[in-house]
Amino acid sequence: MCQMGEDYGEPAPGEPPPAPRPSREQKCVKCKEAQPVVVIRAGDAFCRDCFKAFYVHKFRAMLGKNRLIFPGEKVLLAWSGGPSSSSMVWQVLEGLSQDSAKRLRFVAGVIFVDEGAACGQSLEERSKTLAEVKPILQATGFPWHVVALEEVFSLPPSVLWCSAQEPVGSEGAYKAAVDSFLQQQHVLGAGGGPGPTQGEEQPPQPPLDPQNLARPPAAAQTEALSQLFCSVRTLTAKEELLQTLRTHLILHMARAHGYSKVMTGDSCTRLAIKLMTNLALGRGAFLAWDTGFSDERHGDVVVVRPMRDHTLKEVAFYNRLFSVPSVFTPAVDTKAPEKASIHRLMEAFILRLQAQFPSTVSTVYRTSEKLVKGPRDGPAAGDSSPRCLLCMCALDVDAADSATAFGAQTSSRLSQMQSPIPLTETRTPPGPCCSPGVGWAQRCGQEACRREDPQACIEEQLCYSCRVNMKDLGLGLAGDPGLSD
């Protein structure tokens, strides 16, 4: 029963209590001596030096635990200018320096993709962004590449074909590669003078002309890209399209310059949001590739995510304390309302839940770590399972007695798409679809296809999520009962 004098001014139960600030008497939880300057979680207060050691250890441990990057291997760092990718480049830069206790042994390069045309920026705004980007790239000392998103129109059709996957190196292969690398370093050091440092191991690069790299792309390509993104009906499809084009462009640049690995700066918070978003987009079968440490779906180039143990809060504190340079570049969802797309809605949901329950991101992230990749996408030679033309994931073909209309329809269409030619044999990669009047057998050796409609062939080689995005692009999926409004 209500009583007089009761205090009803207490905060609502759903509101989190304010985080306590470290007092002058509180000490660092690691060294127990210095005064803390940052609080990562409740009770985890670190001083400046201990926080740096903690941050660097998480990055090195992620690379050392998986052991996918061999000594002397060329790795392309995908830098967007944001906080996470900037911190990743900074970690690699410090790890390759001579002052590092345990130096990294791979050869690094950096790539920046100019997405201004997709975001509606003018040429002046894009030039201003590139003027801020290039000094940072030059300061790293790595070979760097600046490409415009419009260059996707110049990519060869082979980017839509999954190259034959090489067997993943085992534990013994990694140790053998390390021993060979150390022996080579010892021989070079004994041959005359000290052995080369990691920065000197990189092959000499021709001088890059900033003026040539600053030249805008062709006006026709810029107009075509702008029209493509303007034709997209939803912001969700626009973000998925941008991610697909960016991935294909980065992978093509990696292949063209001899890089076998691509590093992205996806943080723990970003991967937790991506996991929930992909579930909503119908990509649950591909979560292990979309959020795991390594992504081998592209075959010859492997995508790795070494920042997946760092939260956005840790990244922000590290960049602030150690003056890591970054560049703000507007995205397609900049200033978009919360319910404008599935990506924005899921991001707002996760971040708001994280503010009330600080273990939300870590719980979702730990769940993603338990996801195992299916055996059909393993590195076994001769894997001829049909793959999506856009995201390159293996198509989830249901059994003939599937309970869904979409699954039954997909099964009947894809039952004849198994290529009779193993991927290990040398042949010319096929085009994306049949040309009018030209049978598919003359393009890729698949005898079953004799369609005159190129769009029908493309639709049959897309996963469910990519088919929905094609519908939002206005390309039409008439007659598909599983995707009709």
XYZ file of N, CA and C in Angstrom, residues 80-288:
627
model
N 39.647 1.905 -44.315
C 38.536 2.776 -44.698
C 38.673 4.177 -44.135
N 39.654 4.397 -43.265
C 39.793 5.680 -42.602
C 39.108 5.747 -41.262
N 38.302 4.723 -40.918
C 37.589 4.720 -39.655
C 38.460 4.326 -38.483
N 37.906 4.340 -37.275
C 38.713 4.052 -36.075
C 39.281 2.635 -36.045
N 38.463 1.631 -36.356
C 38.923 0.246 -36.232
C 39.997 -0.086 -37.252
N 39.771 0.255 -38.514
C 40.773 -0.042 -39.539
C 42.037 0.790 -39.329
N 41.908 2.019 -38.828
C 43.094 2.823 -38.527
C 43.899 2.201 -37.404
N 43.222 1.707 -36.369
C 43.928 1.040 -35.278
C 44.604 -0.232 -35.763
N 43.967 -0.946 -36.686
C 44.573 -2.154 -37.234
C 45.862 -1.838 -37.989
N 45.827 -0.812 -38.834
C 47.031 -0.419 -39.568
C 48.122 0.011 -38.597
N 47.740 0.701 -37.535
C 48.721 1.147 -36.543
C 49.340 -0.038 -35.817
N 48.539 -1.050 -35.516
C 49.065 -2.249 -34.862
C 50.060 -2.984 -35.761
N 49.731 -3.084 -37.037
C 50.651 -3.732 -37.975
C 51.918 -2.908 -38.137
N 51.774 -1.599 -38.187
C 52.939 -0.726 -38.337
C 53.886 -0.880 -37.148
N 53.353 -0.902 -35.944
C 54.199 -1.096 -34.771
C 54.743 -2.520 -34.692
N 53.954 -3.503 -35.127
C 54.416 -4.878 -35.085
C 55.542 -5.161 -36.066
N 55.603 -4.417 -37.157
C 56.664 -4.597 -38.147
C 57.898 -3.754 -37.853
N 57.808 -2.867 -36.876
C 58.941 -1.997 -36.576
C 60.046 -2.777 -35.885
N 61.245 -2.238 -35.949
C 62.398 -2.916 -35.373
C 62.361 -2.896 -33.851
N 61.657 -1.952 -33.259
C 61.600 -1.845 -31.810
C 60.641 -2.851 -31.178
N 59.852 -3.542 -31.994
C 58.876 -4.478 -31.460
C 59.575 -5.696 -30.868
N 59.054 -6.183 -29.731
C 59.666 -7.336 -29.064
C 59.555 -8.585 -29.932
N 58.383 -8.872 -30.426
C 58.168 -10.006 -31.332
C 57.584 -9.455 -32.623
N 58.464 -9.210 -33.562
C 58.038 -8.560 -34.788
C 57.181 -9.477 -35.644
N 56.230 -8.876 -36.319
C 55.455 -9.602 -37.317
C 56.338 -9.859 -38.532
N 56.064 -10.940 -39.233
C 56.974 -11.377 -40.288
C 56.359 -11.333 -41.678
N 55.207 -10.736 -41.843
C 54.619 -10.673 -43.180
C 54.909 -9.323 -43.826
N 54.592 -9.221 -45.098
C 54.816 -8.005 -45.883
C 53.463 -7.330 -46.093
N 53.352 -6.079 -45.674
C 52.054 -5.398 -45.645
C 51.929 -4.375 -46.764
N 50.714 -4.157 -47.187
C 50.321 -3.100 -48.111
C 48.962 -2.570 -47.681
N 48.614 -1.366 -48.092
C 47.373 -0.726 -47.665
C 46.573 -0.328 -48.895
N 45.261 -0.491 -48.815
C 44.366 -0.071 -49.887
C 43.245 0.772 -49.296
N 42.883 1.815 -50.021
C 41.767 2.693 -49.645
C 40.823 2.792 -50.836
N 39.543 2.541 -50.598
C 38.530 2.593 -51.648
C 37.728 3.875 -51.482
N 37.733 4.681 -52.530
C 36.971 5.935 -52.530
C 35.534 5.624 -52.931
N 34.609 5.756 -51.974
C 33.199 5.443 -52.201
C 32.348 6.698 -52.313
N 32.973 7.807 -52.679
C 32.240 9.065 -52.708
C 31.097 9.085 -53.690
N 31.242 8.426 -54.843
C 30.178 8.446 -55.844
C 28.936 7.727 -55.334
N 29.116 6.650 -54.577
C 27.970 5.928 -54.039
C 27.265 6.709 -52.935
N 27.981 7.613 -52.286
C 27.408 8.403 -51.188
C 26.920 9.768 -51.641
N 26.998 10.046 -52.935
C 26.503 11.318 -53.459
C 27.430 12.491 -53.249
N 28.725 12.259 -53.073
C 29.669 13.346 -52.892
C 30.071 13.942 -54.239
N 30.384 15.209 -54.215
C 30.872 15.882 -55.417
C 32.362 15.609 -55.597
N 32.887 15.995 -56.761
C 34.306 15.789 -57.027
C 35.173 16.608 -56.079
N 34.696 17.791 -55.698
C 35.470 18.617 -54.768
C 35.539 17.970 -53.394
N 34.435 17.416 -52.930
C 34.430 16.751 -51.631
C 35.302 15.494 -51.649
N 35.270 14.771 -52.741
C 36.104 13.567 -52.838
C 37.585 13.932 -52.901
N 37.911 14.989 -53.601
C 39.306 15.423 -53.653
C 39.798 15.875 -52.285
N 38.931 16.527 -51.529
C 39.307 16.951 -50.178
C 39.564 15.740 -49.283
N 38.736 14.697 -49.436
C 38.949 13.482 -48.642
C 40.261 12.803 -49.011
N 40.562 12.723 -50.301
C 41.816 12.105 -50.735
C 43.018 12.909 -50.272
N 42.871 14.229 -50.178
C 43.977 15.047 -49.684
C 44.277 14.747 -48.214
N 43.280 14.325 -47.450
C 43.504 13.930 -46.059
C 44.000 12.490 -45.955
N 43.627 11.666 -46.914
C 43.969 10.240 -46.849
C 45.429 10.003 -47.208
N 45.909 10.629 -48.249
C 47.228 10.293 -48.792
C 48.388 10.599 -47.848
N 48.385 11.689 -47.081
C 49.482 11.859 -46.108
C 49.545 10.743 -45.071
N 48.395 10.231 -44.654
C 48.395 9.133 -43.686
C 48.952 7.864 -44.327
N 48.580 7.606 -45.572
C 49.093 6.424 -46.261
C 50.597 6.524 -46.484
N 51.064 7.697 -46.841
C 52.493 7.869 -47.062
C 53.285 7.734 -45.765
N 52.683 8.125 -44.653
C 53.393 8.050 -43.370
C 53.589 6.610 -42.905
N 52.763 5.668 -43.392
C 52.923 4.281 -42.964
C 54.187 3.655 -43.544
N 54.608 4.091 -44.704
C 55.763 3.479 -45.346
C 55.443 2.200 -46.091
N 54.178 1.777 -46.110
C 53.774 0.581 -46.838
C 53.442 0.939 -48.281
N 53.515 -0.027 -49.189
C 52.933 0.203 -50.530
C 51.432 0.452 -50.386
N 50.947 1.502 -50.987
C 49.539 1.852 -50.804
C 48.869 2.049 -52.157
N 47.562 1.811 -52.140
C 46.760 1.862 -53.359
C 45.469 2.606 -53.041
N 45.151 3.590 -53.854
C 43.896 4.328 -53.748
C 43.093 4.052 -55.011
N 41.943 3.441 -54.860
C 41.107 3.089 -55.998
C 39.716 3.653 -55.779
N 39.067 4.007 -56.862
C 37.700 4.507 -56.818
C 36.731 3.352 -57.007
N 35.595 3.450 -56.371
C 34.603 2.375 -56.473
C 34.118 2.205 -57.906
N 34.230 3.246 -58.726
C 33.791 3.148 -60.119
C 34.585 2.114 -60.906
N 35.748 1.727 -60.413
C 36.565 0.767 -61.140
C 35.963 -0.630 -61.154
N 34.875 -0.852 -60.415
C 34.228 -2.164 -60.479
C 33.672 -2.431 -61.874
N 33.381 -1.368 -62.629
C 32.880 -1.557 -63.986
C 33.975 -2.049 -64.927
N 35.227 -1.947 -64.520
C 36.341 -2.405 -65.344
C 36.871 -3.759 -64.918
N 36.254 -4.385 -63.917
C 36.738 -5.675 -63.447
C 36.426 -6.763 -64.473
N 37.294 -7.745 -64.600
C 37.029 -8.855 -65.531
C 35.927 -9.763 -64.999
N 35.269 -10.525 -65.873
C 34.220 -11.454 -65.394
C 34.738 -12.525 -64.453
N 36.051 -12.749 -64.424
C 36.600 -13.801 -63.574
C 36.418 -13.513 -62.086
N 36.100 -12.270 -61.701
C 35.905 -11.978 -60.278
C 34.672 -12.685 -59.739
N 33.762 -13.099 -60.620
C 32.558 -13.805 -60.199
C 32.758 -15.313 -60.168
N 33.991 -15.745 -60.400
C 34.275 -17.175 -60.405
C 35.197 -17.496 -59.237
N 34.816 -18.480 -58.443
C 35.608 -18.863 -57.285
C 36.810 -19.671 -57.739
N 38.004 -19.196 -57.439
C 39.221 -19.905 -57.804
C 39.374 -21.160 -56.967
N 40.169 -22.076 -57.477
C 40.405 -23.326 -56.757
C 41.089 -23.034 -55.428
N 40.566 -23.603 -54.376
C 41.098 -23.350 -53.045
C 42.332 -24.201 -52.791
N 43.338 -23.585 -52.234
C 44.533 -24.313 -51.854
C 44.339 -24.915 -50.463
N 44.949 -26.053 -50.189
C 44.808 -26.653 -48.855
C 45.318 -25.716 -47.778
N 44.557 -25.612 -46.705
C 44.940 -24.751 -45.597
C 46.159 -25.335 -44.901
N 47.132 -24.486 -44.607
C 48.355 -24.960 -43.980
C 48.101 -25.543 -42.596
N 48.704 -26.668 -42.327
C 48.560 -27.302 -41.029
C 49.562 -26.716 -40.051
N 49.527 -27.249 -38.813
C 50.453 -26.775 -37.787
C 51.899 -27.047 -38.188
N 52.132 -28.253 -38.760
C 53.487 -28.572 -39.198
C 53.961 -27.692 -40.328
N 53.046 -27.348 -41.252
C 53.425 -26.481 -42.370
C 53.782 -25.092 -41.879
N 53.060 -24.600 -40.873
C 53.371 -23.268 -40.349
C 54.734 -23.263 -39.669
N 55.015 -24.295 -38.867
C 56.313 -24.349 -38.198
C 57.445 -24.485 -39.205
N 57.214 -25.265 -40.271
C 58.242 -25.410 -41.303
C 58.496 -24.080 -41.999
N 57.424 -23.315 -42.256
C 57.593 -22.017 -42.898
C 58.357 -21.050 -41.995
N 58.079 -21.092 -40.680
C 58.796 -20.224 -39.745
C 60.272 -20.591 -39.688
N 60.565 -21.892 -39.621
C 61.963 -22.329 -39.578
C 62.701 -21.937 -40.852
N 62.038 -22.088 -41.988
C 62.672 -21.703 -43.253
C 62.929 -20.205 -43.307
N 61.978 -19.428 -42.792
C 62.146 -17.978 -42.796
C 63.289 -17.551 -41.893
N 63.372 -18.148 -40.700
C 64.447 -17.804 -39.768
C 65.808 -18.238 -40.314
N 65.837 -19.379 -40.971
C 67.099 -19.830 -41.561
C 67.544 -18.895 -42.676
N 66.593 -18.446 -43.459
C 66.922 -17.498 -44.521
C 67.433 -16.186 -43.943
N 66.817 -15.722 -42.869
C 67.283 -14.499 -42.222
C 68.691 -14.680 -41.662
N 68.953 -15.860 -41.112
C 70.288 -16.121 -40.555
C 71.340 -16.136 -41.660
N 70.998 -16.728 -42.801
C 71.945 -16.772 -43.920
C 72.216 -15.373 -44.449
N 71.148 -14.570 -44.564
C 71.345 -13.201 -45.045
C 72.172 -12.390 -44.071
N 71.966 -12.629 -42.770
C 72.742 -11.896 -41.785
C 74.189 -12.318 -41.764
N 74.464 -13.619 -41.980
C 75.841 -14.095 -41.980
C 76.568 -13.763 -43.268
N 75.804 -13.479 -44.328
C 76.441 -13.196 -45.606
C 77.105 -11.853 -45.647
N 76.752 -10.990 -44.775
C 77.371 -9.657 -44.758
C 76.469 -8.647 -44.119
N 76.845 -8.246 -42.908
C 76.045 -7.235 -42.222
C 74.853 -7.867 -41.544
N 74.121 -7.093 -40.822
C 72.967 -7.606 -40.107
C 71.849 -7.959 -41.059
N 70.991 -8.854 -40.595
C 69.845 -9.243 -41.411
C 68.903 -8.076 -41.604
N 68.134 -8.129 -42.675
C 67.219 -7.029 -42.964
C 66.082 -6.995 -41.978
N 65.620 -5.825 -41.703
C 64.458 -5.676 -40.839
C 63.213 -5.979 -41.654
N 62.099 -6.056 -40.939
C 60.863 -6.406 -41.627
C 60.480 -5.350 -42.637
N 60.752 -4.107 -42.346
C 60.426 -3.080 -43.311
C 61.281 -3.166 -44.552
N 62.519 -3.683 -44.417
C 63.386 -3.803 -45.565
C 63.125 -5.083 -46.348
N 62.327 -6.002 -45.816
C 62.046 -7.223 -46.530
C 61.094 -6.981 -47.687
N 60.379 -5.922 -47.661
C 59.436 -5.669 -48.710
C 60.176 -5.316 -49.996
N 59.714 -5.850 -51.138
C 60.366 -5.536 -52.398
C 60.244 -4.058 -52.698
N 61.232 -3.491 -53.376
C 61.175 -2.070 -53.681
C 59.985 -1.749 -54.570
N 59.280 -0.723 -54.194
C 58.093 -0.322 -54.927
C 58.413 0.896 -55.792
N 57.838 0.942 -56.999
C 58.042 2.133 -57.816
C 57.392 3.333 -57.162
N 57.980 4.503 -57.324
C 57.392 5.693 -56.699
C 55.998 5.952 -57.245
N 55.085 6.244 -56.330
C 53.709 6.509 -56.707
C 53.503 7.998 -56.901
N 52.870 8.333 -57.976
C 52.625 9.725 -58.297
C 51.290 10.136 -57.691
N 51.282 10.970 -56.673
C 49.998 11.365 -56.079
C 49.081 12.063 -57.062
N 49.654 12.760 -58.034
C 48.804 13.451 -58.985
C 48.019 12.465 -59.840
N 48.688 11.367 -60.243
C 47.983 10.373 -61.033
C 46.897 9.685 -60.218
N 47.197 9.401 -58.950
C 46.205 8.739 -58.119
C 45.053 9.667 -57.769
N 45.290 10.965 -57.807
C 44.241 11.914 -57.449
C 43.305 12.207 -58.605
N 43.616 11.723 -59.800
C 42.759 12.006 -60.934
C 41.404 11.343 -60.746
N 40.319 12.047 -61.001
C 38.996 11.442 -60.822
C 38.749 10.377 -61.880
N 37.886 9.416 -61.586
C 37.564 8.384 -62.573
C 36.781 8.964 -63.740
N 36.534 8.139 -64.714
C 35.802 8.590 -65.893
C 34.406 9.063 -65.500
N 33.978 10.132 -66.139
C 32.662 10.697 -65.815
C 31.542 9.720 -66.129
N 31.724 8.917 -67.169
C 30.679 7.951 -67.525
C 30.533 6.881 -66.441
N 31.651 6.427 -65.890
C 31.580 5.427 -64.826
C 30.976 6.014 -63.555
N 31.339 7.252 -63.240
C 30.753 7.896 -62.057
C 29.254 8.056 -62.210
N 28.820 8.457 -63.390
C 27.386 8.603 -63.634
C 26.680 7.259 -63.564
N 27.312 6.217 -64.096
C 26.693 4.886 -64.054
C 26.568 4.383 -62.615
N 27.607 4.625 -61.803
C 27.541 4.184 -60.411
C 26.488 4.965 -59.634
N 26.396 6.260 -59.890
C 25.385 7.069 -59.206
C 23.977 6.626 -59.582
N 23.762 6.331 -60.858
C 22.449 5.861 -61.278
C 22.122 4.501 -60.683
N 23.146 3.652 -60.559
C 22.919 2.338 -59.971
C 22.437 2.453 -58.535
N 23.090 3.303 -57.738
C 22.696 3.427 -56.339
C 21.410 4.231 -56.187
N 21.147 5.130 -57.101
C 19.875 5.857 -57.035
C 18.692 4.956 -57.381
N 18.937 3.909 -58.155
C 17.850 3.003 -58.532
C 17.500 2.017 -57.428
N 18.332 1.930 -56.395
C 18.055 0.999 -55.295
C 16.884 1.536 -54.483
N 15.952 0.668 -54.182
C 14.725 1.111 -53.536
C 14.864 1.265 -52.021
N 15.705 0.469 -51.390
C 15.825 0.499 -49.933
C 17.272 0.744 -49.543
N 17.455 1.332 -48.378
C 18.803 1.554 -47.865
C 19.471 0.239 -47.487
N 18.698 -0.748 -47.082
C 19.271 -2.059 -46.765
C 19.949 -2.667 -47.981
N 19.255 -2.666 -49.110
C 19.858 -3.205 -50.337
C 21.032 -2.367 -50.798
N 20.958 -1.066 -50.558
C 22.070 -0.202 -50.958
C 23.337 -0.525 -50.154
N 23.196 -0.754 -48.863
C 24.365 -1.108 -48.049
C 24.923 -2.476 -48.437
N 24.063 -3.425 -48.739
C 24.528 -4.743 -49.168
C 25.230 -4.655 -50.520
N 24.693 -3.857 -51.423
C 25.321 -3.691 -52.732
C 26.691 -3.046 -52.601
N 26.796 -2.029 -51.765
C 28.081 -1.355 -51.572
C 29.111 -2.311 -50.981
N 28.711 -3.126 -50.030
C 29.636 -4.076 -49.434
C 30.105 -5.111 -50.460
N 29.197 -5.555 -51.327
C 29.573 -6.541 -52.347
C 30.543 -5.959 -53.351
N 30.269 -4.758 -53.838
C 31.163 -4.130 -54.813
C 32.527 -3.835 -54.198
N 32.531 -3.358 -52.958
C 33.799 -3.064 -52.291
C 34.639 -4.334 -52.122
N 33.996 -5.420 -51.734
C 34.728 -6.677 -51.526
C 35.342 -7.176 -52.821
N 34.579 -7.168 -53.900
C 35.102 -7.640 -55.186
C 36.256 -6.760 -55.661
N 36.159 -5.467 -55.437
C 37.225 -4.569 -55.885
C 38.501 -4.796 -55.079
N 38.384 -4.937 -53.765
C 39.565 -5.174 -52.925
C 40.206 -6.511 -53.271
N 39.404 -7.545 -53.471
C 39.962 -8.849 -53.808
C 40.656 -8.822 -55.166
N 40.097 -8.089 -56.110
C 40.759 -7.987 -57.417
C 42.097 -7.271 -57.310
N 42.137 -6.202 -56.515
C 43.409 -5.500 -56.323
C 44.420 -6.399 -55.610
N 43.955 -7.221 -54.676
C 44.865 -8.140 -53.985
C 45.450 -9.154 -54.962
N 44.615 -9.703 -55.829
C 45.120 -10.664 -56.811
C 46.064 -9.996 -57.796
N 45.730 -8.779 -58.222
C 46.554 -8.107 -59.220
C 47.943 -7.773 -58.698
N 48.091 -7.558 -57.393
C 49.379 -7.175 -56.811
C 50.009 -8.296 -55.994
N 49.486 -9.500 -56.094
C 50.139 -10.647 -55.469
C 49.903 -10.819 -53.990
N 48.832 -10.262 -53.441
C 48.518 -10.441 -52.024
C 47.655 -11.690 -51.860
N 48.011 -12.512 -50.896
C 47.243 -13.731 -50.634
C 46.326 -13.611 -49.428
N 46.450 -12.551 -48.652
C 45.587 -12.310 -47.494
C 45.103 -10.864 -47.524
N 43.912 -10.658 -47.018
C 43.336 -9.319 -46.881
C 42.882 -9.155 -45.441
N 43.354 -8.106 -44.773
C 42.964 -7.812 -43.395
C 41.894 -6.728 -43.381
N 40.843 -6.974 -42.628
C 39.804 -5.972 -42.431
C 39.749 -5.589 -40.957
N 39.228 -4.413 -40.669
C 39.209 -3.889 -39.300
C 37.901 -4.088 -38.577
N 37.204 -5.194 -38.820
C 35.931 -5.452 -38.141
C 36.175 -5.705 -36.660
N 35.573 -4.886 -35.827
C 35.739 -5.016 -34.379
C 34.715 -5.979 -33.809
N 34.854 -6.275 -32.532
C 33.936 -7.181 -31.847
C 32.511 -6.621 -31.879
N 32.368 -5.349 -31.613
C 31.039 -4.732 -31.638
C 30.432 -4.772 -33.025
N 31.233 -4.460 -34.034
C 30.732 -4.467 -35.403
C 30.341 -5.874 -35.844
N 31.089 -6.891 -35.444
C 30.749 -8.259 -35.828
C 29.491 -8.745 -35.123
N 29.287 -8.302 -33.875
C 28.054 -8.667 -33.175
C 26.840 -8.072 -33.887
N 26.966 -6.824 -34.325
C 25.879 -6.194 -35.077
C 25.685 -6.894 -36.415
N 26.779 -7.252 -37.054
C 26.696 -7.923 -38.358
C 26.049 -9.290 -38.238
N 26.335 -10.004 -37.155
C 25.732 -11.321 -36.973
C 24.217 -11.217 -36.871
N 23.731 -10.292 -36.055
C 22.289 -10.139 -35.910
C 21.657 -9.609 -37.194
N 22.365 -8.729 -37.896
C 21.838 -8.197 -39.149
C 21.717 -9.284 -40.207
N 22.738 -10.126 -40.325
C 22.700 -11.186 -41.322
C 21.635 -12.224 -41.018
N 21.369 -12.438 -39.741
C 20.256 -13.320 -39.395
C 18.936 -12.744 -39.906
N 18.766 -11.439 -39.767
C 17.539 -10.802 -40.241
C 17.466 -10.774 -41.765
N 18.623 -10.805 -42.416
C 18.655 -10.763 -43.885
C 18.572 -12.144 -44.515
N 18.487 -13.186 -43.717
C 18.396 -14.526 -44.264
C 19.732 -15.138 -44.628
N 20.811 -14.676 -44.000
C 22.143 -15.202 -44.275
C 22.667 -16.034 -43.099
N 21.763 -16.714 -42.406
C 22.176 -17.500 -41.258
C 23.116 -18.636 -41.612
N 23.001 -19.178 -42.825
C 23.865 -20.285 -43.224
C 25.302 -19.845 -43.458
N 25.530 -18.543 -43.600
C 26.861 -18.041 -43.936
C 27.491 -17.242 -42.801
N 26.947 -17.354 -41.584
C 27.458 -16.558 -40.469
C 28.899 -16.897 -40.137
N 29.279 -18.157 -40.260
C 30.649 -18.544 -39.931
C 31.660 -17.878 -40.846
